[in-house]
């Protein structure tokens, strides 16, 4: 049973515009949500996280929004840059367990 | 070390052979995880070690899979009698919960191809 879902396998955005990546989850017990970025032939690298007690966390060009009533979170990247092209994984954790989505491949077009 | 190290980076083996994949976590990290990513799939949890506690093996797909962690540091994932469906990238991650989020730091992975 997939507890974390990323329903868009791919996304293309023009350089300078906003990229919005979406993620849905089913378990209301998750206490942290994280986004990871993965380049080919590398392991995923941590990007940004948000606690379940917050609804927004911002770090430079990256902002994560959490809507607990909808069990939905999103990652906004603005402005998008070609170096942002990668696969983005959404993850949710409770205690020491992590659940990952299937990833969204972002392509930023110069 | 500075990061999570995994070896080998690539492994090609014949069906039926055994393979061992190694993970060297970040020094001082008490938690160690194994995940795998099959082609076109997300990250699938395999096993979790925390300190000296019994590991959480709930994600291991069959009894051909086993893992150990010696001295609370290096971990080895062993796959016996490999099958073609075992082909995947095997990712190791470690973490040390500080304040706030428990963040996993991943290695670059071991790509396993079973012919």
CSV table of C-alpha atoms in Angstrom, one decimal:
chain,number,residue,atom,x,y,z
A,1,UNK,CA,0.0,0.0,0.0
A,2,UNK,CA,1.6,3.2,-1.2
A,3,UNK,CA,1.4,5.7,1.7
A,4,UNK,CA,3.1,8.5,-0.2
A,5,UNK,CA,2.1,9.2,-3.8
A,6,UNK,CA,3.6,11.4,-6.4
A,7,UNK,CA,1.1,11.3,-9.3
A,8,UNK,CA,3.1,13.2,-11.8
A,9,UNK,CA,6.0,11.2,-13.1
A,10,UNK,CA,7.5,14.1,-15.0
A,11,UNK,CA,7.3,17.9,-15.3
A,12,UNK,CA,8.8,20.4,-17.7
A,13,UNK,CA,9.2,24.1,-16.9
A,14,UNK,CA,10.9,27.0,-18.6
A,15,UNK,CA,13.9,28.5,-16.9
A,16,UNK,CA,13.0,31.4,-14.6
A,17,UNK,CA,9.4,30.1,-14.1
A,18,UNK,CA,8.0,28.4,-11.0
A,19,UNK,CA,8.2,24.6,-10.7
A,20,UNK,CA,5.5,23.0,-8.5
A,21,UNK,CA,5.9,19.4,-7.5
A,22,UNK,CA,3.1,17.7,-5.6
A,23,UNK,CA,2.8,14.9,-3.2
A,24,UNK,CA,-0.1,13.2,-1.4
A,25,UNK,CA,-0.1,11.0,1.7
A,26,UNK,CA,-2.5,8.8,3.5
A,27,UNK,CA,-1.2,8.4,7.1
A,28,UNK,CA,-2.2,11.3,9.5
A,29,UNK,CA,0.5,10.1,11.9
A,30,UNK,CA,3.4,11.3,9.8
A,31,UNK,CA,5.3,14.0,11.7
A,32,UNK,CA,7.9,15.2,9.2
A,33,UNK,CA,7.8,15.5,5.5
A,34,UNK,CA,10.9,15.8,3.4
A,35,UNK,CA,12.0,16.4,-0.2
A,36,UNK,CA,15.0,14.8,-1.8
A,37,UNK,CA,16.6,15.5,-5.1
A,38,UNK,CA,18.4,12.8,-7.1
A,39,UNK,CA,20.7,13.2,-10.1
A,40,UNK,CA,21.5,10.1,-12.3
A,41,UNK,CA,24.1,7.7,-10.8
A,42,UNK,CA,24.0,9.5,-7.4
A,43,UNK,CA,22.1,8.9,-4.2
A,44,UNK,CA,19.2,11.2,-3.2
A,45,UNK,CA,20.2,14.3,-1.4
A,46,UNK,CA,18.1,16.1,1.2
A,47,UNK,CA,16.6,19.3,0.0
A,48,UNK,CA,14.1,20.7,2.5
A,49,UNK,CA,11.7,19.4,5.2
A,50,UNK,CA,8.7,20.6,7.1
A,51,UNK,CA,7.2,19.6,10.5
A,52,UNK,CA,3.6,18.5,10.6
A,53,UNK,CA,2.9,21.4,13.0
A,54,UNK,CA,3.8,23.9,10.3
A,55,UNK,CA,2.3,24.8,7.0
A,56,UNK,CA,5.2,26.4,5.2
A,57,UNK,CA,9.0,26.3,5.2
A,58,UNK,CA,11.2,28.3,3.0
A,59,UNK,CA,14.9,28.0,2.1
A,60,UNK,CA,16.1,30.2,-0.6
A,61,UNK,CA,14.4,29.3,-3.9
A,62,UNK,CA,12.7,26.3,-2.3
A,63,UNK,CA,9.4,26.4,-0.4
A,64,UNK,CA,7.5,23.5,0.9
A,65,UNK,CA,3.8,23.9,1.7
A,66,UNK,CA,1.8,21.4,3.9
A,67,UNK,CA,-2.0,21.1,3.8
A,68,UNK,CA,-2.8,18.6,6.5
A,69,UNK,CA,-6.5,18.6,6.0
A,70,UNK,CA,-6.0,17.6,2.4
A,71,UNK,CA,-2.9,15.4,3.2
A,72,UNK,CA,-1.1,17.2,0.5
A,73,UNK,CA,2.3,18.8,0.3
A,74,UNK,CA,4.0,20.7,-2.5
A,75,UNK,CA,7.5,21.9,-3.3
A,76,UNK,CA,7.8,25.2,-5.1
A,77,UNK,CA,11.0,26.2,-6.9
A,78,UNK,CA,11.3,29.7,-8.0
A,79,UNK,CA,13.0,30.8,-10.2
A,80,UNK,CA,13.7,27.4,-11.7
A,81,UNK,CA,17.2,26.9,-13.1
A,82,UNK,CA,18.5,24.2,-15.5
A,83,UNK,CA,20.6,22.8,-12.6
A,84,UNK,CA,17.3,21.9,-10.9
A,85,UNK,CA,16.7,19.3,-13.5
A,86,UNK,CA,16.6,16.0,-11.5
A,87,UNK,CA,14.2,13.5,-9.9
A,88,UNK,CA,12.5,14.8,-6.8
A,89,UNK,CA,11.3,12.4,-4.2
A,90,UNK,CA,8.7,13.3,-1.5
A,91,UNK,CA,9.1,11.4,1.8
A,92,UNK,CA,7.1,11.2,5.0
A,93,UNK,CA,8.3,10.0,8.3
A,94,UNK,CA,6.9,8.8,11.6
A,95,UNK,CA,9.4,7.8,14.3
A,96,UNK,CA,12.2,6.2,12.4
A,97,UNK,CA,10.2,5.0,9.5
A,98,UNK,CA,10.4,6.7,6.1
A,99,UNK,CA,8.1,6.3,3.2
A,100,UNK,CA,9.0,7.6,-0.2
A,101,UNK,CA,7.0,8.5,-3.3
A,102,UNK,CA,7.9,7.2,-6.7
A,103,UNK,CA,9.5,10.5,-7.8
A,104,UNK,CA,8.8,13.3,-10.3
A,105,UNK,CA,11.4,14.0,-13.0
A,106,UNK,CA,11.8,17.7,-13.4
A,107,UNK,CA,13.2,19.2,-16.6
A,108,UNK,CA,14.0,22.9,-16.6
A,109,UNK,CA,14.3,24.1,-20.2
A,110,UNK,CA,16.9,26.8,-20.8
B,1,UNK,CA,33.9,9.3,6.9
B,2,UNK,CA,32.5,12.4,5.3
B,3,UNK,CA,29.6,10.6,3.7
B,4,UNK,CA,27.9,7.3,3.2
B,5,UNK,CA,30.1,5.0,1.2
B,6,UNK,CA,28.8,2.0,-0.8
B,7,UNK,CA,30.6,-0.7,-2.7
B,8,UNK,CA,30.7,-2.0,-5.3
B,9,UNK,CA,29.2,0.8,-7.3
B,10,UNK,CA,28.3,-1.6,-10.0
B,11,UNK,CA,27.8,-5.4,-9.9
B,12,UNK,CA,26.9,-7.7,-12.7
B,13,UNK,CA,26.2,-11.3,-11.7
B,14,UNK,CA,24.7,-14.4,-13.1
B,15,UNK,CA,21.3,-15.7,-12.0
B,16,UNK,CA,21.7,-18.0,-9.0
B,17,UNK,CA,24.9,-16.5,-7.7
B,18,UNK,CA,25.2,-14.8,-4.3
B,19,UNK,CA,26.1,-11.1,-3.9
B,20,UNK,CA,27.2,-8.9,-1.1
B,21,UNK,CA,26.8,-5.2,-1.0
B,22,UNK,CA,28.6,-3.1,1.6
B,23,UNK,CA,27.7,0.2,3.3
B,24,UNK,CA,29.9,2.3,5.4
B,25,UNK,CA,27.7,4.9,7.1
B,26,UNK,CA,28.6,8.3,8.4
B,27,UNK,CA,30.7,8.0,11.6
B,28,UNK,CA,28.5,8.4,14.7
B,29,UNK,CA,25.2,7.8,12.9
B,30,UNK,CA,23.3,5.2,14.9
B,31,UNK,CA,20.6,4.4,12.3
B,32,UNK,CA,21.2,2.7,9.0
B,33,UNK,CA,18.7,1.9,6.3
B,34,UNK,CA,18.7,-0.2,3.1
B,35,UNK,CA,16.4,0.7,0.3
B,36,UNK,CA,16.3,-0.4,-3.3
B,37,UNK,CA,15.0,1.3,-6.4
B,38,UNK,CA,14.0,-0.8,-9.3
B,39,UNK,CA,13.7,0.7,-12.8
B,40,UNK,CA,10.9,3.2,-12.9
B,41,UNK,CA,9.9,2.6,-9.3
B,42,UNK,CA,10.3,4.6,-6.1
B,43,UNK,CA,12.4,3.8,-3.1
B,44,UNK,CA,11.5,0.5,-1.5
B,45,UNK,CA,12.4,0.0,2.2
B,46,UNK,CA,14.3,-3.2,2.9
B,47,UNK,CA,15.7,-3.1,6.4
B,48,UNK,CA,16.6,-0.7,9.3
B,49,UNK,CA,19.2,-0.9,12.0
B,50,UNK,CA,19.2,1.3,15.1
B,51,UNK,CA,22.0,1.0,17.5
B,52,UNK,CA,22.1,-2.4,19.3
B,53,UNK,CA,18.3,-3.0,18.8
B,54,UNK,CA,17.0,-5.9,16.7
B,55,UNK,CA,16.7,-4.7,13.1
B,56,UNK,CA,13.4,-4.0,11.4
B,57,UNK,CA,13.4,-6.6,8.6
B,58,UNK,CA,9.8,-6.0,7.5
B,59,UNK,CA,10.8,-4.8,4.1
B,60,UNK,CA,13.0,-7.7,3.0
B,61,UNK,CA,11.2,-9.2,-0.1
B,62,UNK,CA,12.2,-12.8,0.5
B,63,UNK,CA,14.4,-15.1,2.7
B,64,UNK,CA,17.1,-14.8,0.1
B,65,UNK,CA,17.8,-11.4,1.4
B,66,UNK,CA,19.7,-10.8,4.7
B,67,UNK,CA,21.7,-8.0,6.2
B,68,UNK,CA,23.9,-7.5,9.2
B,69,UNK,CA,25.6,-4.6,10.8
B,70,UNK,CA,28.9,-5.3,12.6
B,71,UNK,CA,30.0,-3.2,15.5
B,72,UNK,CA,27.2,-0.7,14.9
B,73,UNK,CA,28.9,0.6,11.8
B,74,UNK,CA,29.5,-1.2,8.5
B,75,UNK,CA,26.6,-3.1,7.1
B,76,UNK,CA,26.4,-5.9,4.5
B,77,UNK,CA,23.4,-6.7,2.5
B,78,UNK,CA,23.5,-10.3,1.1
B,79,UNK,CA,21.3,-11.6,-1.7
B,80,UNK,CA,21.5,-15.4,-2.2
B,81,UNK,CA,20.6,-17.2,-5.4
B,82,UNK,CA,20.0,-13.9,-7.2
B,83,UNK,CA,17.1,-13.6,-9.6
B,84,UNK,CA,16.6,-11.2,-12.5
B,85,UNK,CA,14.0,-9.3,-10.5
B,86,UNK,CA,16.6,-8.5,-8.0
B,87,UNK,CA,18.2,-6.1,-10.5
B,88,UNK,CA,18.0,-2.6,-9.0
B,89,UNK,CA,20.0,0.1,-7.4
B,90,UNK,CA,20.5,-0.7,-3.7
B,91,UNK,CA,20.8,2.4,-1.6
B,92,UNK,CA,22.1,2.7,1.9
B,93,UNK,CA,21.3,5.7,4.2
B,94,UNK,CA,22.3,6.6,7.7
B,95,UNK,CA,21.0,9.2,10.1
B,96,UNK,CA,21.4,10.6,13.6
B,97,UNK,CA,18.4,12.3,14.9
B,98,UNK,CA,19.2,15.8,16.1
B,99,UNK,CA,16.7,18.4,16.9
B,100,UNK,CA,14.0,18.6,14.3
B,101,UNK,CA,13.7,16.3,11.3
B,102,UNK,CA,15.3,13.0,11.2
B,103,UNK,CA,17.2,13.3,7.9
B,104,UNK,CA,18.6,10.4,5.9
B,105,UNK,CA,21.9,10.8,4.2
B,106,UNK,CA,22.2,8.4,1.3
B,107,UNK,CA,25.1,6.8,-0.4
B,108,UNK,CA,25.5,6.8,-4.2
B,109,UNK,CA,24.1,3.2,-4.4
B,110,UNK,CA,25.2,-0.1,-5.7
B,111,UNK,CA,23.7,-1.0,-9.1
B,112,UNK,CA,23.0,-4.7,-9.3
B,113,UNK,CA,22.4,-6.4,-12.7
B,114,UNK,CA,21.4,-10.0,-12.7
B,115,UNK,CA,21.8,-11.7,-16.1
